[in-house]
PDB file of C-alpha atoms in Angstrom:
ATOM      1  CA  MET A1293     -33.511   4.650  20.166  1.00 39.00           C
ATOM      2  CA  LYS A1294     -33.779   7.009  17.235  1.00 49.00           C
ATOM      3  CA  LEU A1295     -30.972   9.477  16.938  1.00 54.00           C
ATOM      4  CA  LEU A1296     -33.034  12.613  16.527  1.00 49.00           C
ATOM      5  CA  SER A1297     -35.263  13.694  19.370  1.00 43.00           C
ATOM      6  CA  GLN A1298     -37.833  16.468  19.265  1.00 37.00           C
ATOM      7  CA  ARG A1299     -36.101  18.174  22.185  1.00 41.00           C
ATOM      8  CA  ASP A1300     -32.824  18.485  20.272  1.00 44.00           C
ATOM      9  CA  THR A1301     -34.234  19.073  16.837  1.00 44.00           C
ATOM     10  CA  GLN A1302     -34.863  22.183  14.868  1.00 47.00           C
ATOM     11  CA  CYS A1303     -37.804  21.529  12.546  1.00 49.00           C
ATOM     12  CA  VAL A1304     -38.303  23.617   9.423  1.00 46.00           C
ATOM     13  CA  ASP A1305     -41.673  23.372   7.582  1.00 50.00           C
ATOM     14  CA  GLY A1306     -42.334  19.951   9.099  1.00 52.00           C
ATOM     15  CA  SER A1307     -40.057  18.134   6.664  1.00 73.00           C
ATOM     16  CA  TRP A1308     -36.321  18.182   7.375  1.00 84.00           C
ATOM     17  CA  HIS A1309     -34.616  18.193  10.748  1.00 85.00           C
ATOM     18  CA  VAL A1310     -31.173  19.067  12.003  1.00 87.00           C
ATOM     19  CA  ALA A1311     -29.716  18.554  15.470  1.00 86.00           C
ATOM     20  CA  ALA A1312     -26.359  19.055  17.205  1.00 89.00           C
ATOM     21  CA  MET A1313     -26.026  17.130  20.464  1.00 88.00           C
ATOM     22  CA  GLN A1314     -23.635  15.787  23.058  1.00 90.00           C
ATOM     23  CA  VAL A1315     -24.348  12.096  23.628  1.00 90.00           C
ATOM     24  CA  ARG A1316     -23.016   9.541  26.114  1.00 90.00           C
ATOM     25  CA  GLN A1317     -25.003   6.502  25.049  1.00 90.00           C
ATOM     26  CA  MET A1318     -25.339   4.521  21.837  1.00 90.00           C
ATOM     27  CA  GLN A1319     -27.384   6.314  19.171  1.00 87.00           C
ATOM     28  CA  THR A1320     -29.032   4.654  16.187  1.00 86.00           C
ATOM     29  CA  LEU A1321     -29.766   5.566  12.602  1.00 83.00           C
ATOM     30  CA  GLU A1322     -32.878   3.653  11.621  1.00 78.00           C
ATOM     31  CA  GLY A1323     -32.465   1.934   8.259  1.00 75.00           C
ATOM     32  CA  ARG A1324     -35.011   1.035   5.599  1.00 76.00           C
ATOM     33  CA  SER A1325     -36.830   4.346   5.498  1.00 82.00           C
ATOM     34  CA  ASP A1326     -37.956   7.116   3.155  1.00 86.00           C
ATOM     35  CA  THR A1327     -35.414   9.532   4.612  1.00 89.00           C
ATOM     36  CA  VAL A1328     -31.726  10.288   4.081  1.00 90.00           C
ATOM     37  CA  ASP A1329     -29.578  10.492   7.228  1.00 90.00           C
ATOM     38  CA  LEU A1330     -26.318  12.466   7.293  1.00 91.00           C
ATOM     39  CA  LEU A1331     -24.402  12.127  10.558  1.00 91.00           C
ATOM     40  CA  TRP A1332     -21.126  13.826  11.481  1.00 93.00           C
ATOM     41  CA  LEU A1333     -18.848  13.021  14.416  1.00 92.00           C
ATOM     42  CA  CYS A1334     -17.780  16.528  15.473  1.00 92.00           C
ATOM     43  CA  GLU A1335     -15.860  15.917  18.715  1.00 91.00           C
ATOM     44  CA  GLY A1336     -14.708  12.939  20.743  1.00 90.00           C
ATOM     45  CA  LYS A1337     -14.242   9.322  19.733  1.00 90.00           C
ATOM     46  CA  ALA A1338     -16.791   6.718  18.667  1.00 92.00           C
ATOM     47  CA  HIS A1339     -17.282   3.697  16.465  1.00 90.00           C
ATOM     48  CA  ALA A1340     -20.061   2.645  14.115  1.00 90.00           C
ATOM     49  CA  GLU A1341     -21.754  -0.777  14.213  1.00 88.00           C
ATOM     50  CA  ARG A1342     -23.960  -2.417  11.602  1.00 84.00           C
ATOM     51  CA  GLY A1343     -24.684  -6.125  11.831  1.00 79.00           C
ATOM     52  CA  GLY A1344     -21.299  -7.788  12.269  1.00 80.00           C
ATOM     53  CA  TRP A1345     -19.466  -4.761  10.880  1.00 83.00           C
ATOM     54  CA  LYS A1346     -17.643  -2.355  13.207  1.00 88.00           C
ATOM     55  CA  GLN A1347     -15.432   0.615  12.357  1.00 88.00           C
ATOM     56  CA  ALA A1348     -13.787   3.417  14.320  1.00 90.00           C
ATOM     57  CA  LEU A1349     -14.895   6.952  13.519  1.00 91.00           C
ATOM     58  CA  GLN A1350     -12.578   9.944  13.377  1.00 88.00           C
ATOM     59  CA  SER A1351     -13.497  13.529  14.119  1.00 90.00           C
ATOM     60  CA  GLY A1352     -15.134  14.979  11.019  1.00 91.00           C
ATOM     61  CA  ASP A1353     -16.280  11.635   9.578  1.00 91.00           C
ATOM     62  CA  LEU A1354     -19.651  11.596   7.822  1.00 91.00           C
ATOM     63  CA  LEU A1355     -22.004   8.604   7.892  1.00 89.00           C
ATOM     64  CA  ILE A1356     -24.612   8.326   5.133  1.00 88.00           C
ATOM     65  CA  GLY A1357     -27.651   6.221   6.044  1.00 86.00           C
ATOM     66  CA  GLY A1358     -31.389   5.852   5.632  1.00 85.00           C
ATOM     67  CA  LEU A1359     -33.210   4.753   2.468  1.00 86.00           C
ATOM     68  CA  LEU A1360     -32.073   1.137   1.918  1.00 77.00           C
ATOM     69  CA  GLY A1361     -29.274   1.343   4.461  1.00 77.00           C
ATOM     70  CA  ALA A1362     -29.246  -1.083   7.364  1.00 80.00           C
ATOM     71  CA  ARG A1363     -29.761   0.035  10.958  1.00 83.00           C
ATOM     72  CA  THR A1364     -26.481   1.626  12.092  1.00 86.00           C
ATOM     73  CA  SER A1365     -25.439   2.449  15.644  1.00 88.00           C
ATOM     74  CA  VAL A1366     -22.884   5.016  16.815  1.00 91.00           C
ATOM     75  CA  VAL A1367     -21.232   4.154  20.141  1.00 90.00           C
ATOM     76  CA  PRO A1368     -19.196   6.750  22.099  1.00 92.00           C
ATOM     77  CA  ALA A1369     -15.749   5.431  22.998  1.00 89.00           C
ATOM     78  CA  ALA A1370     -15.409   7.248  26.344  1.00 83.00           C
ATOM     79  CA  ALA A1371     -17.576   8.114  29.338  1.00 82.00           C
ATOM     80  CA  GLY A1372     -17.528  11.774  28.357  1.00 83.00           C
ATOM     81  CA  GLY A1373     -19.374  10.925  25.179  1.00 90.00           C
ATOM     82  CA  CYS A1374     -19.077  12.628  21.824  1.00 93.00           C
ATOM     83  CA  ARG A1375     -20.681  15.461  19.904  1.00 92.00           C
ATOM     84  CA  LEU A1376     -22.807  14.526  16.888  1.00 93.00           C
ATOM     85  CA  LEU A1377     -24.436  16.563  14.150  1.00 92.00           C
ATOM     86  CA  HIS A1378     -27.394  14.922  12.437  1.00 92.00           C
ATOM     87  CA  LEU A1379     -29.370  16.010   9.384  1.00 91.00           C
ATOM     88  CA  ARG A1380     -32.438  14.062   8.259  1.00 91.00           C
ATOM     89  CA  LEU A1381     -34.008  14.731   4.868  1.00 89.00           C
ATOM     90  CA  PRO A1382     -37.168  13.163   3.405  1.00 90.00           C
ATOM     91  CA  ALA A1383     -36.492  11.700  -0.033  1.00 88.00           C
ATOM     92  CA  GLU A1384     -39.299  13.714  -1.595  1.00 87.00           C
ATOM     93  CA  LEU A1385     -37.591  16.971  -0.623  1.00 88.00           C
ATOM     94  CA  LEU A1386     -35.094  16.362  -3.444  1.00 89.00           C
ATOM     95  CA  LEU A1387     -37.816  16.067  -6.079  1.00 84.00           C
ATOM     96  CA  GLY A1388     -38.060  19.165  -8.198  1.00 78.00           C
ATOM     97  CA  LEU A1389     -34.590  20.437  -7.269  1.00 86.00           C
ATOM     98  CA  PRO A1390     -32.038  20.876 -10.071  1.00 87.00           C
ATOM     99  CA  GLN A1391     -30.273  17.502 -10.383  1.00 89.00           C
ATOM    100  CA  GLY A1392     -32.443  16.235  -7.500  1.00 91.00           C
ATOM    101  CA  GLY A1393     -33.282  13.016  -9.315  1.00 91.00           C
ATOM    102  CA  ARG A1394     -29.636  12.219  -9.939  1.00 91.00           C
ATOM    103  CA  LEU A1395     -28.720  13.088  -6.337  1.00 92.00           C
ATOM    104  CA  LEU A1396     -31.406  10.786  -4.919  1.00 92.00           C
ATOM    105  CA  ALA A1397     -30.298   7.969  -7.227  1.00 90.00           C
ATOM    106  CA  MET A1398     -26.691   8.375  -6.036  1.00 89.00           C
ATOM    107  CA  LEU A1399     -27.851   8.410  -2.399  1.00 90.00           C
ATOM    108  CA  TYR A1400     -29.545   5.040  -2.900  1.00 88.00           C
ATOM    109  CA  ALA A1401     -26.155   3.754  -4.038  1.00 84.00           C
ATOM    110  CA  ALA A1402     -24.335   5.342  -1.062  1.00 84.00           C
ATOM    111  CA  CYS A1403     -26.732   4.835   1.848  1.00 79.00           C
ATOM    112  CA  ALA A1404     -25.411   1.539   3.191  1.00 68.00           C
ATOM    113  CA  GLY A1405     -23.687   3.244   6.090  1.00 61.00           C
ATOM    114  CA  GLU A1406     -20.845   4.550   3.951  1.00 71.00           C
ATOM    115  CA  ILE A1407     -18.240   6.599   5.835  1.00 82.00           C
ATOM    116  CA  VAL A1408     -16.927   9.722   4.121  1.00 85.00           C
ATOM    117  CA  ARG A1409     -13.601  10.926   5.496  1.00 86.00           C
ATOM    118  CA  PRO A1410     -13.209  14.677   6.121  1.00 86.00           C
ATOM    119  CA  HIS A1411     -10.141  15.303   3.944  1.00 85.00           C
ATOM    120  CA  ALA A1412     -12.094  16.270   0.805  1.00 82.00           C
ATOM    121  CA  TRP A1413     -12.982  19.956   0.392  1.00 87.00           C
ATOM    122  CA  TRP A1414     -16.626  19.133  -0.356  1.00 89.00           C
ATOM    123  CA  ALA A1415     -16.944  17.080   2.859  1.00 87.00           C
ATOM    124  CA  GLN A1416     -15.582  20.001   4.875  1.00 89.00           C
ATOM    125  CA  ALA A1417     -17.931  22.417   3.109  1.00 92.00           C
ATOM    126  CA  MET A1418     -20.905  20.135   3.840  1.00 92.00           C
ATOM    127  CA  ARG A1419     -20.104  20.022   7.546  1.00 91.00           C
ATOM    128  CA  LYS A1420     -19.741  23.792   7.713  1.00 91.00           C
ATOM    129  CA  ALA A1421     -23.141  24.222   6.045  1.00 91.00           C
ATOM    130  CA  ALA A1422     -24.734  21.654   8.381  1.00 91.00           C
ATOM    131  CA  GLU A1423     -23.324  23.407  11.457  1.00 89.00           C
ATOM    132  CA  SER A1424     -24.773  26.659  10.168  1.00 88.00           C
ATOM    133  CA  LEU A1425     -28.161  24.968   9.804  1.00 85.00           C
ATOM    134  CA  ALA A1426     -27.989  23.651  13.365  1.00 84.00           C
ATOM    135  CA  SER A1427     -27.328  27.089  14.859  1.00 80.00           C
ATOM    136  CA  GLN A1428     -30.582  28.761  15.854  1.00 58.00           C
ATOM    137  CA  GLN A1429     -29.645  32.371  14.985  1.00 51.00           C
ATOM    138  CA  LYS A1430     -32.791  33.634  16.671  1.00 49.00           C
ATOM    139  CA  GLY A1431     -33.202  37.382  16.900  1.00 49.00           C
ATOM    140  CA  VAL A1432     -31.056  38.093  13.827  1.00 53.00           C
ATOM    141  CA  VAL A1433     -33.961  38.065  11.400  1.00 53.00           C
ATOM    142  CA  GLY A1434     -37.655  37.232  11.668  1.00 61.00           C
ATOM    143  CA  GLN A1435     -38.920  33.674  11.545  1.00 62.00           C
ATOM    144  CA  GLY A1436     -39.903  33.815   7.864  1.00 63.00           C
ATOM    145  CA  GLY A1437     -36.563  35.273   6.828  1.00 72.00           C
ATOM    146  CA  ARG A1438     -34.676  32.776   8.986  1.00 71.00           C
ATOM    147  CA  HIS A1439     -36.443  29.828   7.360  1.00 75.00           C
ATOM    148  CA  LEU A1440     -35.636  31.191   3.907  1.00 79.00           C
ATOM    149  CA  LEU A1441     -31.965  31.612   4.798  1.00 82.00           C
ATOM    150  CA  GLN A1442     -31.855  28.096   6.244  1.00 83.00           C
ATOM    151  CA  TYR A1443     -33.409  26.651   3.104  1.00 84.00           C
ATOM    152  CA  ALA A1444     -30.770  28.421   1.003  1.00 88.00           C
ATOM    153  CA  LYS A1445     -28.062  26.914   3.232  1.00 89.00           C
ATOM    154  CA  LEU A1446     -29.656  23.464   2.839  1.00 91.00           C
ATOM    155  CA  ILE A1447     -29.552  23.805  -0.954  1.00 92.00           C
ATOM    156  CA  GLU A1448     -25.874  24.792  -0.673  1.00 93.00           C
ATOM    157  CA  LEU A1449     -25.197  21.657   1.394  1.00 94.00           C
ATOM    158  CA  LEU A1450     -26.987  19.463  -1.166  1.00 94.00           C
ATOM    159  CA  GLY A1451     -24.868  21.001  -3.908  1.00 94.00           C
ATOM    160  CA  TYR A1452     -21.707  19.938  -2.087  1.00 93.00           C
ATOM    161  CA  LEU A1453     -23.190  16.487  -1.504  1.00 93.00           C
ATOM    162  CA  TYR A1454     -23.980  16.111  -5.209  1.00 93.00           C
ATOM    163  CA  GLU A1455     -20.449  17.131  -6.157  1.00 91.00           C
ATOM    164  CA  GLY A1456     -18.930  14.781  -3.598  1.00 90.00           C
ATOM    165  CA  LEU A1457     -20.965  11.712  -4.514  1.00 88.00           C
ATOM    166  CA  SER A1458     -20.285  12.318  -8.204  1.00 87.00           C
ATOM    167  CA  ARG A1459     -16.551  12.413  -7.489  1.00 83.00           C
ATOM    168  CA  GLU A1460     -16.699   9.348  -5.224  1.00 78.00           C
ATOM    169  CA  LEU A1461     -18.561   7.254  -7.804  1.00 74.00           C
ATOM    170  CA  ALA A1462     -16.259   8.365 -10.611  1.00 70.00           C
ATOM    171  CA  GLY A1463     -13.164   7.647  -8.510  1.00 65.00           C
ATOM    172  CA  GLN A1464     -14.044   4.124  -7.417  1.00 61.00           C
ATOM    173  CA  GLN A1465     -11.778   1.424  -8.824  1.00 48.00           C
ATOM    174  CA  ARG A1466     -14.066  -1.013 -10.604  1.00 48.00           C
ATOM    175  CA  GLU A1467     -14.115  -2.936 -13.854  1.00 49.00           C
ATOM    176  CA  ASP A1468     -15.167  -0.714 -16.746  1.00 54.00           C
ATOM    177  CA  VAL A1469     -18.226  -2.852 -17.534  1.00 48.00           C
ATOM    178  CA  VAL A1470     -19.459  -2.702 -13.908  1.00 55.00           C
ATOM    179  CA  GLN A1471     -19.000   1.065 -13.761  1.00 63.00           C
ATOM    180  CA  ALA A1472     -20.793   1.495 -17.097  1.00 65.00           C
ATOM    181  CA  VAL A1473     -23.790  -0.573 -15.916  1.00 69.00           C
ATOM    182  CA  GLU A1474     -24.055   1.408 -12.654  1.00 79.00           C
ATOM    183  CA  GLU A1475     -23.759   4.736 -14.479  1.00 83.00           C
ATOM    184  CA  LYS A1476     -26.524   3.835 -16.952  1.00 86.00           C
ATOM    185  CA  LEU A1477     -28.723   2.510 -14.158  1.00 89.00           C
ATOM    186  CA  LEU A1478     -28.281   5.702 -12.124  1.00 90.00           C
ATOM    187  CA  ASP A1479     -29.209   7.751 -15.185  1.00 90.00           C
ATOM    188  CA  ALA A1480     -32.339   5.658 -15.701  1.00 91.00           C
ATOM    189  CA  VAL A1481     -33.389   5.941 -12.044  1.00 92.00           C
ATOM    190  CA  ALA A1482     -32.727   9.690 -12.104  1.00 93.00           C
ATOM    191  CA  TYR A1483     -34.939   9.959 -15.198  1.00 92.00           C
ATOM    192  CA  MET A1484     -37.733   8.098 -13.386  1.00 93.00           C
ATOM    193  CA  ILE A1485     -37.469  10.353 -10.347  1.00 92.00           C
ATOM    194  CA  GLU A1486     -37.473  13.519 -12.441  1.00 91.00           C
ATOM    195  CA  HIS A1487     -40.585  12.352 -14.324  1.00 92.00           C
ATOM    196  CA  VAL A1488     -42.303  10.642 -11.404  1.00 92.00           C
ATOM    197  CA  THR A1489     -45.563  12.581 -11.850  1.00 92.00           C
ATOM    198  CA  SER A1490     -45.716  11.821 -15.587  1.00 91.00           C
ATOM    199  CA  ASP A1491     -47.167   8.780 -17.324  1.00 89.00           C
ATOM    200  CA  LEU A1492     -43.888   6.897 -17.467  1.00 88.00           C
ATOM    201  CA  ASP A1493     -43.430   4.078 -19.956  1.00 91.00           C
ATOM    202  CA  ILE A1494     -41.127   1.565 -18.294  1.00 92.00           C
ATOM    203  CA  ARG A1495     -39.926   0.437 -21.737  1.00 93.00           C
ATOM    204  CA  THR A1496     -38.493   3.915 -22.293  1.00 92.00           C
ATOM    205  CA  VAL A1497     -36.686   3.760 -18.943  1.00 93.00           C
ATOM    206  CA  ILE A1498     -35.236   0.326 -19.738  1.00 93.00           C
ATOM    207  CA  CYS A1499     -34.093   1.586 -23.127  1.00 91.00           C
ATOM    208  CA  ARG A1500     -32.328   4.542 -21.477  1.00 89.00           C
ATOM    209  CA  SER A1501     -30.501   2.162 -19.142  1.00 90.00           C
ATOM    210  CA  GLY A1502     -29.022   0.195 -22.041  1.00 89.00           C
ATOM    211  CA  LEU A1503     -29.796  -3.026 -20.144  1.00 90.00           C
ATOM    212  CA  GLY A1504     -31.963  -5.974 -21.012  1.00 91.00           C
ATOM    213  CA  LYS A1505     -35.356  -6.166 -19.288  1.00 93.00           C
ATOM    214  CA  THR A1506     -34.388  -8.929 -16.847  1.00 94.00           C
ATOM    215  CA  GLN A1507     -31.042  -7.357 -15.949  1.00 92.00           C
ATOM    216  CA  PHE A1508     -32.673  -3.937 -15.529  1.00 93.00           C
ATOM    217  CA  TYR A1509     -35.243  -5.280 -13.044  1.00 94.00           C
ATOM    218  CA  GLU A1510     -32.562  -7.153 -11.107  1.00 92.00           C
ATOM    219  CA  GLU A1511     -30.204  -4.155 -10.943  1.00 90.00           C
ATOM    220  CA  PHE A1512     -33.060  -1.778 -10.131  1.00 92.00           C
ATOM    221  CA  ARG A1513     -34.288  -3.882  -7.204  1.00 91.00           C
ATOM    222  CA  SER A1514     -30.726  -4.217  -5.929  1.00 88.00           C
ATOM    223  CA  LEU A1515     -30.340  -0.416  -5.950  1.00 87.00           C
ATOM    224  CA  VAL A1516     -33.684   0.773  -4.515  1.00 88.00           C
ATOM    225  CA  GLY A1517     -35.110  -2.373  -2.909  1.00 88.00           C
ATOM    226  CA  MET A1518     -38.328  -2.644  -4.924  1.00 91.00           C
ATOM    227  CA  ASN A1519     -39.622  -2.904  -8.467  1.00 93.00           C
ATOM    228  CA  PRO A1520     -40.019   0.235 -10.642  1.00 93.00           C
ATOM    229  CA  LYS A1521     -43.803   0.462 -10.286  1.00 93.00           C
ATOM    230  CA  SER A1522     -43.674   0.276  -6.478  1.00 93.00           C
ATOM    231  CA  PHE A1523     -40.849   2.824  -6.452  1.00 93.00           C
ATOM    232  CA  ILE A1524     -42.884   5.322  -8.480  1.00 94.00           C
ATOM    233  CA  HIS A1525     -45.949   4.956  -6.279  1.00 94.00           C
ATOM    234  CA  ARG A1526     -43.884   5.277  -3.109  1.00 93.00           C
ATOM    235  CA  LEU A1527     -42.324   8.542  -4.289  1.00 93.00           C
ATOM    236  CA  ARG A1528     -45.711   9.886  -5.383  1.00 95.00           C
ATOM    237  CA  ILE A1529     -47.279   9.092  -2.025  1.00 95.00           C
ATOM    238  CA  ARG A1530     -44.355  10.722  -0.200  1.00 92.00           C
ATOM    239  CA  MET A1531     -44.928  13.835  -2.306  1.00 93.00           C
ATOM    240  CA  ALA A1532     -48.598  13.694  -1.318  1.00 94.00           C
ATOM    241  CA  ILE A1533     -47.673  13.441   2.377  1.00 92.00           C
ATOM    242  CA  ARG A1534     -45.626  16.621   2.085  1.00 89.00           C
ATOM    243  CA  LEU A1535     -48.484  18.486   0.389  1.00 93.00           C
ATOM    244  CA  LEU A1536     -51.041  17.198   2.903  1.00 93.00           C
ATOM    245  CA  ARG A1537     -48.883  18.560   5.713  1.00 89.00           C
ATOM    246  CA  THR A1538     -47.759  21.854   4.243  1.00 87.00           C
ATOM    247  CA  SER A1539     -50.580  23.032   1.967  1.00 90.00           C
ATOM    248  CA  ASN A1540     -54.320  23.592   1.973  1.00 92.00           C
ATOM    249  CA  LEU A1541     -54.813  21.980  -1.421  1.00 95.00           C
ATOM    250  CA  SER A1542     -57.749  19.633  -1.712  1.00 96.00           C
ATOM    251  CA  VAL A1543     -57.089  15.899  -1.749  1.00 96.00           C
ATOM    252  CA  THR A1544     -58.197  15.803  -5.399  1.00 96.00           C
ATOM    253  CA  SER A1545     -55.736  18.546  -6.348  1.00 96.00           C
ATOM    254  CA  ILE A1546     -52.930  16.770  -4.482  1.00 96.00           C
ATOM    255  CA  ALA A1547     -53.688  13.521  -6.297  1.00 96.00           C
ATOM    256  CA  TYR A1548     -53.310  15.261  -9.665  1.00 95.00           C
ATOM    257  CA  GLU A1549     -50.197  17.157  -8.528  1.00 94.00           C
ATOM    258  CA  CYS A1550     -48.583  13.825  -7.657  1.00 95.00           C
ATOM    259  CA  GLY A1551     -49.366  12.151 -10.972  1.00 94.00           C
ATOM    260  CA  TYR A1552     -52.623  10.330 -10.237  1.00 95.00           C
ATOM    261  CA  ARG A1553     -55.430  10.766 -12.744  1.00 92.00           C
ATOM    262  CA  SER A1554     -57.850   8.699 -10.671  1.00 93.00           C
ATOM    263  CA  LEU A1555     -58.766   9.670  -7.105  1.00 94.00           C
ATOM    264  CA  ASN A1556     -59.709   6.070  -6.322  1.00 94.00           C
ATOM    265  CA  TYR A1557     -56.301   4.884  -7.533  1.00 94.00           C
ATOM    266  CA  PHE A1558     -54.627   7.513  -5.325  1.00 96.00           C
ATOM    267  CA  HIS A1559     -56.654   6.388  -2.290  1.00 95.00           C
ATOM    268  CA  LYS A1560     -55.799   2.742  -2.986  1.00 95.00           C
ATOM    269  CA  HIS A1561     -52.031   3.288  -3.014  1.00 95.00           C
ATOM    270  CA  PHE A1562     -52.141   5.718  -0.089  1.00 96.00           C
ATOM    271  CA  LYS A1563     -54.009   3.228   2.121  1.00 95.00           C
ATOM    272  CA  GLU A1564     -51.607   0.441   1.135  1.00 93.00           C
ATOM    273  CA  LEU A1565     -48.747   2.449   2.674  1.00 91.00           C
ATOM    274  CA  TYR A1566     -50.454   4.266   5.567  1.00 92.00           C
ATOM    275  CA  ALA A1567     -53.647   2.282   6.287  1.00 93.00           C
ATOM    276  CA  VAL A1568     -55.757   5.477   6.234  1.00 94.00           C
ATOM    277  CA  THR A1569     -57.159   7.718   3.530  1.00 95.00           C
ATOM    278  CA  PRO A1570     -55.342  10.962   2.611  1.00 96.00           C
ATOM    279  CA  ARG A1571     -58.040  13.047   4.312  1.00 95.00           C
ATOM    280  CA  GLU A1572     -57.835  10.950   7.478  1.00 95.00           C
ATOM    281  CA  PHE A1573     -54.041  11.328   7.439  1.00 94.00           C
ATOM    282  CA  ARG A1574     -54.293  15.103   7.164  1.00 94.00           C
ATOM    283  CA  ASN A1575     -56.820  15.311  10.006  1.00 93.00           C
ATOM    284  CA  LEU A1576     -54.710  13.092  12.272  1.00 91.00           C
ATOM    285  CA  ASP A1577     -51.538  15.011  11.431  1.00 88.00           C
ATOM    286  CA  ARG A1578     -53.126  18.367  12.225  1.00 88.00           C
ATOM    287  CA  ALA A1579     -54.725  17.066  15.408  1.00 88.00           C
ATOM    288  CA  THR A1580     -51.359  15.840  16.728  1.00 83.00           C
ATOM    289  CA  GLY A1581     -49.175  18.596  15.239  1.00 65.00           C
TER     290      GLY A1581
END
């Protein structure tokens, strides 16, 4: 079963979700997705399972999943269950944010079910921000004001996450050459993300990475699970999904906003991922929303 349920979830602008819940049965973070999953164990005891890997979780531990991460299950250790806090973010939400490209690139490197222990100040600050997001706070301010305050709190949380991942990557004990390759690759991927709606020249990206063409493609696929061209189109289409859901822009305008100069080309890549046209997607989404 998926960890988040509509009953337990607070949904803001149809994109990101946060839920605090008491669970007594195994819960699962679905891997291989276009979302980032952040899961905290707040109370009780549990362990995480992924394939043949199993590890005990301590109160305050943070699991990072989604994107290329494998399917990960959280199993309560006692009949009374445990309390979990779950935040799910679509990858495209990070686009356009200051340092959003770099943050998304680092998340691809950290999404394999990595466990972050709660001792670091930034991990504690993240949990506090997430708990604030999960609290409804109805009646304090109007709905519009509440959503704005929640978005500000989300940005605060992402700032702590950026700081923490930067520190974690810098603090890992690896050979200098391996660390240098990963750092250059992350910079190149961040550059691609930040210029995803532009006419990117892959030769420029490879040059920025400092790697040879073959090594760049191998390292890139290892990090994000696909080749650069597919990665760009996937991000663009995810941006289009967000605009189809949250705006009244025409399909043509959305295509141009997302970097497509040909409407037919936009339709082609959209149907490859979702099996319907953008207009059909919008109509179905509004009919079921």
